[in-house]
Coordinates of C-alpha atoms in Angstrom, one line a residue:
M1 CA -0.1 0.0 -0.2
N2 CA 1.5 3.6 -0.7
H3 CA 1.8 5.8 1.9
S4 CA 3.8 8.5 0.4
P5 CA 3.1 11.8 0.8
L6 CA 4.3 12.2 -2.3
P7 CA 1.7 11.5 -6.1
L8 CA 3.7 8.1 -7.6
L9 CA 3.1 6.5 -10.7
G10 CA 4.5 3.5 -12.1
F11 CA 6.0 2.0 -15.4
V12 CA 6.7 -1.7 -15.4
A13 CA 7.4 -3.7 -17.7
W14 CA 9.3 -7.3 -18.6
S15 CA 13.1 -6.4 -19.3
G16 CA 13.9 -5.2 -22.9
T17 CA 10.1 -3.2 -23.8
G18 CA 11.6 0.3 -23.4
K19 CA 10.6 1.6 -20.0
T20 CA 13.7 4.0 -19.8
T21 CA 13.5 5.3 -23.6
L22 CA 9.7 6.1 -23.0
L23 CA 10.5 8.1 -19.7
E24 CA 13.0 9.7 -21.3
R25 CA 10.5 11.1 -24.0
L26 CA 7.7 11.7 -21.8
I27 CA 9.6 13.7 -19.4
P28 CA 10.6 16.7 -20.9
R29 CA 6.6 17.3 -22.4
L30 CA 5.4 17.4 -18.4
V31 CA 8.3 19.7 -17.8
A32 CA 7.3 22.0 -20.3
R33 CA 3.4 21.7 -18.2
G34 CA 5.5 22.9 -15.2
L35 CA 5.3 20.0 -13.1
R36 CA 8.3 18.7 -10.9
L37 CA 9.7 15.6 -11.4
G38 CA 11.5 12.9 -9.6
V39 CA 12.7 9.1 -10.8
L40 CA 13.3 6.1 -9.1
K41 CA 14.7 3.5 -11.4
H42 CA 15.3 -0.2 -9.5
T43 CA 18.6 -1.7 -11.8
H44 CA 20.9 -5.0 -10.9
H45 CA 22.5 -4.9 -7.6
A46 CA 26.2 -4.1 -9.2
F47 CA 25.1 -0.7 -10.7
D48 CA 27.7 1.9 -9.9
I49 CA 27.1 5.6 -10.9
D50 CA 30.8 6.5 -9.4
Q51 CA 33.6 6.4 -11.5
P52 CA 37.3 4.4 -11.4
G53 CA 39.8 6.9 -10.4
K54 CA 37.6 9.7 -9.4
D55 CA 38.4 11.1 -5.3
S56 CA 34.6 9.9 -4.2
H57 CA 35.8 6.2 -5.6
R58 CA 39.0 6.2 -4.2
L59 CA 37.5 7.3 -0.7
R60 CA 35.1 4.6 -1.3
Q61 CA 37.8 2.1 -2.0
A62 CA 39.5 3.4 0.9
G63 CA 36.3 1.4 2.8
A64 CA 34.2 4.6 3.7
V65 CA 30.4 3.1 3.8
Q66 CA 28.6 6.6 2.9
V67 CA 30.0 8.8 0.4
M68 CA 28.3 12.4 -0.7
A69 CA 29.7 14.6 -2.9
A70 CA 28.9 17.5 -3.3
S71 CA 28.9 21.1 -5.5
S72 CA 27.4 24.0 -5.9
L73 CA 24.9 22.6 -8.6
R74 CA 23.7 19.1 -7.1
H75 CA 25.2 16.3 -4.4
A76 CA 24.4 12.7 -4.5
L77 CA 24.8 10.1 -1.3
I78 CA 27.1 7.0 -2.2
R79 CA 25.5 4.5 0.2
E80 CA 27.0 1.0 0.4
T81 CA 23.6 -1.8 1.7
P82 CA 25.1 -5.0 0.8
E83 CA 23.5 -6.6 3.7
E84 CA 20.1 -6.0 2.5
E85 CA 18.7 -4.2 -0.2
P86 CA 16.4 -0.9 0.8
S87 CA 12.8 -1.1 1.4
L88 CA 10.7 0.9 -1.8
E89 CA 9.7 3.1 1.5
A90 CA 12.9 3.9 2.6
L91 CA 14.1 5.0 -0.7
L92 CA 11.1 7.3 -1.3
A93 CA 11.6 8.6 1.9
R94 CA 15.0 10.2 0.5
F95 CA 12.9 11.9 -2.0
D96 CA 12.0 15.8 -0.7
A97 CA 8.2 15.5 -1.2
S98 CA 7.6 19.0 -1.2
A99 CA 10.1 20.2 -4.0
L100 CA 8.8 17.6 -6.4
D101 CA 4.5 16.8 -7.9
L102 CA 5.2 13.5 -8.7
L103 CA 7.4 11.2 -8.1
L104 CA 8.1 8.4 -11.5
I105 CA 9.0 5.1 -10.8
E106 CA 10.9 2.6 -13.2
G107 CA 10.9 -0.8 -12.2
F108 CA 9.2 -2.4 -8.2
K109 CA 6.3 -3.8 -10.8
H110 CA 5.3 -6.3 -7.5
R111 CA 4.9 -3.4 -4.8
H112 CA 1.5 -2.1 -4.2
F113 CA 1.2 1.3 -6.4
P114 CA -0.3 3.0 -9.6
K115 CA 1.1 2.0 -12.7
V116 CA 1.2 2.1 -16.4
E117 CA 2.3 -1.2 -18.0
L118 CA 4.5 -1.3 -21.1
H119 CA 4.2 -4.2 -23.9
R120 CA 5.2 -5.1 -26.4
A121 CA 4.4 -8.2 -28.8
A122 CA 8.2 -9.0 -29.8
I123 CA 9.2 -9.2 -26.8
G124 CA 7.2 -12.9 -26.3
R125 CA 6.1 -12.3 -22.1
P126 CA 2.3 -12.0 -21.1
L127 CA 0.5 -9.0 -20.0
L128 CA 1.0 -8.2 -16.2
F129 CA -2.2 -5.8 -15.5
P130 CA -4.6 -8.9 -15.8
D131 CA -3.4 -10.5 -12.2
D132 CA -2.6 -6.9 -11.0
P133 CA -4.6 -4.5 -10.0
D134 CA -2.8 -1.3 -9.4
I135 CA -2.0 -0.8 -13.0
V136 CA -4.6 2.4 -14.5
A137 CA -2.7 2.0 -17.9
L138 CA -1.3 0.5 -20.9
V139 CA 1.1 1.3 -23.6
S140 CA 1.4 -1.0 -26.0
D141 CA 2.7 -1.8 -29.7
A142 CA -1.0 -3.9 -30.5
P143 CA -4.7 -3.6 -29.3
Q144 CA -5.2 -5.3 -26.4
A145 CA -8.6 -6.6 -24.7
T146 CA -8.8 -4.4 -21.5
T147 CA -11.0 -1.5 -20.6
L148 CA -8.1 0.1 -19.3
P149 CA -6.9 3.4 -20.8
R150 CA -4.5 1.9 -23.9
F151 CA -2.0 4.4 -25.6
G152 CA 0.3 3.9 -28.5
F153 CA 4.2 3.7 -27.5
D154 CA 4.2 7.8 -29.5
D155 CA 0.9 8.9 -28.2
L156 CA 3.6 11.2 -26.0
E157 CA 1.1 13.9 -25.6
A158 CA -1.9 11.5 -24.7
I159 CA 0.0 9.9 -22.2
A160 CA 1.2 13.4 -20.8
D161 CA -2.5 14.2 -20.5
F162 CA -3.6 11.2 -18.6
I163 CA -1.4 11.8 -15.2
C164 CA -1.6 15.1 -15.3
A165 CA -5.2 14.6 -15.1
R166 CA -4.7 11.6 -12.5
L167 CA -2.8 14.6 -10.0
P168 CA -4.2 16.2 -7.2
S169 CA -5.6 20.0 -8.2
R170 CA -2.6 23.0 -7.6
E171 CA -1.4 26.1 -8.6
P172 CA -0.4 26.6 -12.4
R173 CA 3.1 27.0 -12.1
Q174 CA 5.2 28.4 -15.4
A175 CA 7.9 26.4 -16.2
P176 CA 11.4 27.7 -15.5
P177 CA 12.9 29.7 -18.3
P178 CA 15.6 27.3 -20.1
L179 CA 19.0 28.0 -18.5
R180 CA 21.3 29.4 -20.9
L181 CA 24.7 30.4 -19.5
C182 CA 25.3 30.6 -15.4
A183 CA 28.7 32.1 -13.9
R184 CA 30.2 33.9 -10.9
L185 CA 30.0 37.5 -10.2
L186 CA 33.5 38.9 -9.5
A187 CA 32.1 42.4 -8.3
A188 CA 29.8 43.3 -7.0
V189 CA 26.8 44.7 -8.9
A190 CA 24.8 47.4 -7.5
N191 CA 21.3 47.9 -9.1
P192 CA 19.5 50.3 -7.4
A193 CA 17.3 51.0 -10.4
G194 CA 16.0 47.9 -10.6
Q195 CA 17.4 47.0 -14.2
T196 CA 16.8 43.4 -15.5
S197 CA 20.0 43.7 -16.9
L198 CA 23.5 44.9 -16.6
P199 CA 26.5 45.2 -19.5
G200 CA 29.3 42.7 -18.1
V201 CA 32.2 40.6 -19.1
L202 CA 32.7 37.1 -18.9
S203 CA 35.9 35.3 -18.3
Q204 CA 37.2 32.0 -17.8
D205 CA 39.6 31.0 -15.7
E206 CA 42.3 28.7 -15.4
T207 CA 40.7 25.9 -14.0
G208 CA 37.1 26.9 -16.8
L209 CA 35.0 28.4 -14.5
L210 CA 33.2 30.7 -15.5
L211 CA 33.3 34.6 -14.4
V212 CA 31.4 37.5 -14.8
R213 CA 31.9 41.2 -13.8
P214 CA 30.1 43.9 -13.8
V215 CA 30.9 47.3 -16.2
D216 CA 29.6 50.8 -16.5
E217 CA 27.7 51.5 -20.0
G218 CA 29.7 52.9 -22.4
R219 CA 33.2 52.9 -20.5
E220 CA 34.3 49.5 -21.1
S221 CA 32.8 47.3 -23.5
A222 CA 30.8 44.3 -22.6
N223 CA 30.8 40.7 -23.8
C224 CA 27.5 40.0 -22.0
R225 CA 24.3 40.9 -19.8
I226 CA 23.8 39.9 -16.3
E227 CA 20.6 39.3 -15.7
L228 CA 19.0 40.1 -12.5
A229 CA 16.5 39.0 -10.5
P230 CA 13.6 41.6 -10.2
G231 CA 13.9 43.4 -7.3
H232 CA 17.1 42.9 -6.1
T233 CA 19.0 46.1 -5.7
A234 CA 22.6 44.5 -5.1
L235 CA 24.1 41.2 -6.1
P236 CA 27.3 40.4 -3.8
P237 CA 31.0 39.0 -5.6
G238 CA 30.5 35.4 -5.5
E239 CA 26.8 35.6 -6.8
R240 CA 26.0 32.5 -9.0
V241 CA 24.7 35.0 -12.0
M242 CA 22.6 34.2 -15.0
V243 CA 24.5 36.0 -18.3
R244 CA 23.1 36.7 -21.5
L245 CA 25.5 36.6 -25.2
P246 CA 25.0 38.8 -27.4
A247 CA 23.5 37.5 -30.4
E248 CA 25.6 35.9 -33.3
G249 CA 26.5 38.9 -35.8
S250 CA 25.5 41.8 -33.3
A251 CA 27.9 44.2 -32.6

């Protein structure tokens, strides 16, 4: 039984049906509708997201059973669990439910939560939905005798409609604008007039980090504009900022 505070929707199928491929195509359509998505994927027991030779891998090889790699953009905790596979409930508890609208689950087909079954006739395996009352829809490459909503593998907009219709009502939220470029501010930006962007100079240090500093309009040539959030009266040095490059061919 699902007691998660977060809406869950699973995608289940026999191996080789294309669960990850479908999710990879479906997720951008859900994000475009303003959904904040998480994904939990069940995989084989020996998987490793770490890379041999990296510091985090070396520390694990030295004997650390939990290693967190963290940066200003993301972090990941790698935890060794050789004694027992974590339960679904324990894994769900690792997600920040307040930051998500929906958690998509790939696998865990024997657990109880709403699921969409994927089926391809060429795989030669039986359908799952006749024996699983938790399956709420079917994606297949051929018609099937069922009263469940059925979609083809290319019916991505219809599948997205079906998913959104199942979610609790929520306040409309626009999808975030695409990230153009991110950089570190080298000098403070005073913005008493509340401008949305100011001229800046973009450069790169020896480590590859993008750096940007503000300049006075007309006093120094600028190769970018620093984009500021509305209402910001100042930005301190070291702040992460958005920068907009000149359009190709413009002065």
